[in-house]
Short mmCIF file of C-alpha atoms and ligand atoms in Angstrom, two decimals:
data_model
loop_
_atom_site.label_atom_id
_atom_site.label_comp_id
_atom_site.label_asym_id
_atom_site.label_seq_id
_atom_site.Cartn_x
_atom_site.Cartn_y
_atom_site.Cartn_z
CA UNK S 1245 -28.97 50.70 45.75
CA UNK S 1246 -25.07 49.71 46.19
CA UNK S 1247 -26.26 48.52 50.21
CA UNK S 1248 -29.13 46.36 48.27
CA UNK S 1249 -26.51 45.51 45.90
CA UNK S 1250 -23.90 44.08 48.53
CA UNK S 1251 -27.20 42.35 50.57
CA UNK S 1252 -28.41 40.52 47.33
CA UNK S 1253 -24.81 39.68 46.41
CA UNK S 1254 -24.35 38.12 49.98
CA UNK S 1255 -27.58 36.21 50.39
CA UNK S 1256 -27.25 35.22 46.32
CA UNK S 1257 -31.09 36.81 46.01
CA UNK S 1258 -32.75 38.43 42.95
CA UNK S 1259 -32.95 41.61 42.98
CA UNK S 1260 -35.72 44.45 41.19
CA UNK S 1261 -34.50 47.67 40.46
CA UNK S 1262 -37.56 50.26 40.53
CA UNK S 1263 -35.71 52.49 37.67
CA UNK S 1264 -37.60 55.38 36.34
CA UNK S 1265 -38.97 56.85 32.80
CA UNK S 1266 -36.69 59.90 34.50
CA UNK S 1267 -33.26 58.01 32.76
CA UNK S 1268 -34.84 59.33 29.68
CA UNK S 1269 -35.00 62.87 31.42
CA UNK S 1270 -36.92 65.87 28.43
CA UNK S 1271 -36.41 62.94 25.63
CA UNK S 1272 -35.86 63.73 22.28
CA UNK S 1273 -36.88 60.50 21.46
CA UNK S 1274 -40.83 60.01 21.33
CA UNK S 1275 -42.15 57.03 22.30
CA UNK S 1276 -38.90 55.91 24.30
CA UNK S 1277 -37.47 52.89 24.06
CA UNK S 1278 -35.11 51.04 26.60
CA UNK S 1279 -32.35 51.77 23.70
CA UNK S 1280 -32.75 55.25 23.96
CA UNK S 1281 -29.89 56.81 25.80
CA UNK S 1282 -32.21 59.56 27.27
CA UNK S 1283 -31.38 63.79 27.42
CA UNK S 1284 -30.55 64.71 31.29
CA UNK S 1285 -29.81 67.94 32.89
CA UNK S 1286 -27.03 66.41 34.96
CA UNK S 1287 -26.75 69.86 37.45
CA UNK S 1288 -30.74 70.51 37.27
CA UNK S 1289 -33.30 70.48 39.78
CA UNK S 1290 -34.44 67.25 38.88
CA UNK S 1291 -30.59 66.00 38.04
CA UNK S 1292 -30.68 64.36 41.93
CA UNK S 1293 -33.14 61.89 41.06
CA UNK S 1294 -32.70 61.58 37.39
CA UNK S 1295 -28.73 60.61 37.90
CA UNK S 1296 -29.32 58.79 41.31
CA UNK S 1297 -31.80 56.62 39.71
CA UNK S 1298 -29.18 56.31 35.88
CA UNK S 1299 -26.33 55.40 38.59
CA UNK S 1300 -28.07 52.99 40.23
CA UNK S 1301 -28.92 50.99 36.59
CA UNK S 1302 -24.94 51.72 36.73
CA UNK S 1303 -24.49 49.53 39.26
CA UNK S 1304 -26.81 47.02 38.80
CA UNK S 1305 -25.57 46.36 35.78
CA UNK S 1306 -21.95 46.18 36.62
CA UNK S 1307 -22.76 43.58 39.83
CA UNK S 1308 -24.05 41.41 37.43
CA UNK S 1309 -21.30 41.58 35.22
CA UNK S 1310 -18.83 41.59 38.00
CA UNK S 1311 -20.29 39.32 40.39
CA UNK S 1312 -22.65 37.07 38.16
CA UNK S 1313 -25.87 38.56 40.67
CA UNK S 1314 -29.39 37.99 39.01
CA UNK S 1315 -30.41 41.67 38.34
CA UNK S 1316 -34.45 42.58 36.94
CA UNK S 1317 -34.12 46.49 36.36
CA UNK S 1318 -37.55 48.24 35.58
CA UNK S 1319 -37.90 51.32 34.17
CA UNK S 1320 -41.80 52.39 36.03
CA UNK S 1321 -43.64 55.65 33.95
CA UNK S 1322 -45.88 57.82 35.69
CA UNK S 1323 -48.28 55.48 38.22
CA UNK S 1324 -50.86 56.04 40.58
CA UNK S 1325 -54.00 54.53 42.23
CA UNK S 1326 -55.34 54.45 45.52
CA UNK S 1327 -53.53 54.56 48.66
CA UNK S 1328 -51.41 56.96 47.27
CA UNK S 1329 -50.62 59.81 49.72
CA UNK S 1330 -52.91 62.86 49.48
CA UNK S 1331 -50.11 65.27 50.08
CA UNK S 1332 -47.47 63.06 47.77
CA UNK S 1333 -47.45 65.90 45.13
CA UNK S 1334 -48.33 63.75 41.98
CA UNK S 1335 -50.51 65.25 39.59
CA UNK S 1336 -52.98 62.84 40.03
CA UNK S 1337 -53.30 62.76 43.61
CA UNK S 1338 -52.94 66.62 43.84
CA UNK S 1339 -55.84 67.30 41.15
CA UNK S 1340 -58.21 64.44 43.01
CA UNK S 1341 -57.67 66.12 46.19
CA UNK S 1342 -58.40 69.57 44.87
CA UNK S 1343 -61.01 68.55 43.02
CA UNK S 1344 -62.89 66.80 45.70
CA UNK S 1345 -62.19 69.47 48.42
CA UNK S 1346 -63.70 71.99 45.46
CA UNK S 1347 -60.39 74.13 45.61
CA UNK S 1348 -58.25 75.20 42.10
CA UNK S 1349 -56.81 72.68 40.21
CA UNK S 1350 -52.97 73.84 40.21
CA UNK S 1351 -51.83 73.42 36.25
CA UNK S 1352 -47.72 73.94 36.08
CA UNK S 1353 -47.32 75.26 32.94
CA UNK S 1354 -49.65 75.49 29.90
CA UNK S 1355 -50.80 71.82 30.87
CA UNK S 1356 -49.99 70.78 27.07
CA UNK S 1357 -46.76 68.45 28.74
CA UNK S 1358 -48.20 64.56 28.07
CA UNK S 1359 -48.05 62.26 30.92
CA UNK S 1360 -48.79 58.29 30.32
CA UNK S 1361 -50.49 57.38 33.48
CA UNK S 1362 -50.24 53.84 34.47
CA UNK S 1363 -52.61 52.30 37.23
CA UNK S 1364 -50.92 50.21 40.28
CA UNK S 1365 -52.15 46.84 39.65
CA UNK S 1366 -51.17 47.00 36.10
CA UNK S 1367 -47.69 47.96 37.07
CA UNK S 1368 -47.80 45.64 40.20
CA UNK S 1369 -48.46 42.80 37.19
CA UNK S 1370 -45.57 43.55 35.28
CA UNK S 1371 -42.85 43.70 38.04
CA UNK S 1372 -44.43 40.46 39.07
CA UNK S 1373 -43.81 38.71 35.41
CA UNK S 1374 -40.48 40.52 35.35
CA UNK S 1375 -39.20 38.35 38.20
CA UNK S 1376 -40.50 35.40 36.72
CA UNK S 1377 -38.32 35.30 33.49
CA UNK S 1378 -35.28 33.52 32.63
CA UNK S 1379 -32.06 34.78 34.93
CA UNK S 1380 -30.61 36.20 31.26
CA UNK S 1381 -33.47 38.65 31.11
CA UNK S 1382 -32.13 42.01 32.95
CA UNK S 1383 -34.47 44.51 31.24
CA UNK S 1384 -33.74 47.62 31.55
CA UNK S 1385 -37.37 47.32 30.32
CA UNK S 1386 -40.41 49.80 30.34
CA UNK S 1387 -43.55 49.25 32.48
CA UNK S 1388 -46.43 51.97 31.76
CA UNK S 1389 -49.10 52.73 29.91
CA UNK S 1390 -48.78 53.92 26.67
CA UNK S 1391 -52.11 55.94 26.73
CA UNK S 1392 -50.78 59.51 26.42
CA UNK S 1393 -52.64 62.57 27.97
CA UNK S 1394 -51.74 66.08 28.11
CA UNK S 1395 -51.97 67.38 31.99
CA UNK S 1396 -55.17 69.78 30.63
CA UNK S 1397 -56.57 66.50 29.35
CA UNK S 1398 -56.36 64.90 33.17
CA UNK S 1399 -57.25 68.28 35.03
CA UNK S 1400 -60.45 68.01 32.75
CA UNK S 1401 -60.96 63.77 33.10
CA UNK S 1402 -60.87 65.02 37.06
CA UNK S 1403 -63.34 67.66 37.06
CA UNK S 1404 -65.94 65.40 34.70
CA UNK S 1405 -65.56 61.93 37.14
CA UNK S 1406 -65.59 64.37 40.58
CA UNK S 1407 -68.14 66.49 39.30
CA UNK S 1408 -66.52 69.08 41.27
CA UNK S 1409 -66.65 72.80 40.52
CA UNK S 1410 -63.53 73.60 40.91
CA UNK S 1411 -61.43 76.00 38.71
CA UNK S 1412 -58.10 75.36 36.95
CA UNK S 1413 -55.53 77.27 37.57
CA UNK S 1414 -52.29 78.01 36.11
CA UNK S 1415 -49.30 77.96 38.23
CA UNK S 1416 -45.42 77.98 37.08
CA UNK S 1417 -43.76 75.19 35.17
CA UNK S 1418 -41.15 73.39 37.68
CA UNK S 1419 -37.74 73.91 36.01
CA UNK S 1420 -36.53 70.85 33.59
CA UNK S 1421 -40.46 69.74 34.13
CA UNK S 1422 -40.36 67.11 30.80
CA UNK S 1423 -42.27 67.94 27.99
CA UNK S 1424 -44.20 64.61 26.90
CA UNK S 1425 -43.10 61.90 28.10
CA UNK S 1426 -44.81 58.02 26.51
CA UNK S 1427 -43.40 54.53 26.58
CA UNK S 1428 -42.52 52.06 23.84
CA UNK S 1429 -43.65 49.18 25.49
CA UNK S 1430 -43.06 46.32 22.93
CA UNK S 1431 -39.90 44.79 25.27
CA UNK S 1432 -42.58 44.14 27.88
CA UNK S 1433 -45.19 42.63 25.67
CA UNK S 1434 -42.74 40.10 24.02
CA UNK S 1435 -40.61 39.36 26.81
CA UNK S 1436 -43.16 39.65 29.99
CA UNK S 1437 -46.39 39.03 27.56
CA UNK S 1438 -47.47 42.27 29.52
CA UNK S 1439 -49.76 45.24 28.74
CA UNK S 1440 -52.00 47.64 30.75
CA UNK S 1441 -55.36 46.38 31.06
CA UNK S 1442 -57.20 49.29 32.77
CA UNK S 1443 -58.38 52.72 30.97
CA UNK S 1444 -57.53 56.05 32.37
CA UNK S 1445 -61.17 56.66 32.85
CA UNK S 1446 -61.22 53.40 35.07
CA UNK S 1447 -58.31 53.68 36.97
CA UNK S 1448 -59.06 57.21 37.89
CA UNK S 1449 -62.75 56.14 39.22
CA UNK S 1450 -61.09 54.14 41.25
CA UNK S 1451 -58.87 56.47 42.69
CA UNK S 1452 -61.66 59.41 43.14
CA UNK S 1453 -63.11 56.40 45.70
CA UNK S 1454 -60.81 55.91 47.29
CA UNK S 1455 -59.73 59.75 48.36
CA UNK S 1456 -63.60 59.88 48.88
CA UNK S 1457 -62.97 57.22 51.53
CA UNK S 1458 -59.96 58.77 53.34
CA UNK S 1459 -59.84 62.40 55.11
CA UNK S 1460 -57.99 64.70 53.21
N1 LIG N 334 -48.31 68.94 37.66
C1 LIG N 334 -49.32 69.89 37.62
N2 LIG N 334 -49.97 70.21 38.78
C2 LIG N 334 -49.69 69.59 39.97
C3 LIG N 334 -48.68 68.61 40.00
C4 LIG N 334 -48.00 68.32 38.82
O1 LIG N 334 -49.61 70.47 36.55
O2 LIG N 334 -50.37 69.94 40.97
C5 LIG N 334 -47.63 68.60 36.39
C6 LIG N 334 -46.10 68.58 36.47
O3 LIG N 334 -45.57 69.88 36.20
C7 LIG N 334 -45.76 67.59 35.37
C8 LIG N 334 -46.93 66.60 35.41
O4 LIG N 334 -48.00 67.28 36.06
O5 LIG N 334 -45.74 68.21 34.10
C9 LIG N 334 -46.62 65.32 36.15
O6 LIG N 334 -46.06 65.67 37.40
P1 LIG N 334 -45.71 64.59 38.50
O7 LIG N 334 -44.97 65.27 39.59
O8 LIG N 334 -46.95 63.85 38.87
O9 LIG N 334 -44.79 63.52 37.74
P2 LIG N 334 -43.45 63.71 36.85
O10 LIG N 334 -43.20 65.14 36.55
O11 LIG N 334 -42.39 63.08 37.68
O12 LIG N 334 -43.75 62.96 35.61
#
């Protein structure tokens, strides 16, 4: 971020931050809203990604106040679609491929921790309208969908569109794993006149065709 930083400051170019629902780490706060200082395991397993991603909002914010640079920080929850990588480790990707190779579906957990999936075009949308607003408009500001599923809910949505026969399983919680996890998105609909347009349901048919399409 700080090299992106210096090469934006140099070339005087506008620069995105892809920022995380992660600032907001297990939040206390449900939905969250950008004002919401978020709870963070700062020495967890997580804390690498959680802080490197709060650090770099850090600096983003103080180049702009430093250096006057035109900074758009977005903070992206949970996305997927196709084209994502069959071994990238995401719950949706991992329960697709499972579910299409008929092989367990790997729960962490109880699978009563809530995602909010959002799919990549709507996302794709939003960063697009984020760099088209007035330079004073920073964000930090939430792109996602706020559509809230428990991870038994999408394990089940998987098995129903596949029509696989595969099993679910129940496999350890990863340590610090959140447990729900939605956004507030009214800064995005006033400021970017954004919200998600396509379903779960939808999105997720989409994606089952696609890894039907690939090897995996
Ligand atoms: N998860 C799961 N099985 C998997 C992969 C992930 O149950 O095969 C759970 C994971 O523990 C978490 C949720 O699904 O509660 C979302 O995980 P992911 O890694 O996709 O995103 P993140 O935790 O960063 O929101």
């Amino acid at each position: 971020a700080i090299n992106m930083l210096g090469l934006a400051k140099r070339v005087k170019a506008k620069i995105l931050q892809a920022s995380t629902s992660e600032v907001y780490g297990d939040p206390k706060v449900h939905p969250q809203s950008e004002a919401y200082w978020g709870h963070v395991n700062p020495i967890g397993l997580r804390s690498c990604y959680d802080e490197g991603k709060r650090c770099a909002e850090t600096l983003f914010f103080d180049y702009r106040r430093q250096h006057n640079l035109r900074i758009k920080v977005a903070r992206i929850f949970n996305t997927y679609g196709p084209r994502m990588h069959p071994n990238d480790g995401r719950v949706v990707s991992n329960f697709i491929v499972q579910a299409l190779k008929n092989e367990p579906i790997t729960v962490y957990g109880d699978g009563k921790q809530t995602r909010s999936f959002c799919y990549a075009d709507d996302l794709i949308n939003g960063l697009i309208r984020l760099m088209d607003t007035p330079d004073e408009f920073t964000g930090p500001v939430n792109i996602g969908n706020p559509g809230e599923f428990t991870i038994s809910e999408l394990a089940e949505k998987v098995l129903v569109l596949t029509g696989s026969t595969s099993k679910i399983v129940f496999k350890p919680l990863p340590s610090d794993d959140p447990v729900q996890r939605c956004p507030d998105i009214s800064l995005a609909r006033e400021m970017l006149g954004w919200s998600p347009r396509v379903a779960l349901d939808d999105g997720l048919a989409k994606t089952i065709e696609y890894f039907r399409t690939v090897a995996i």
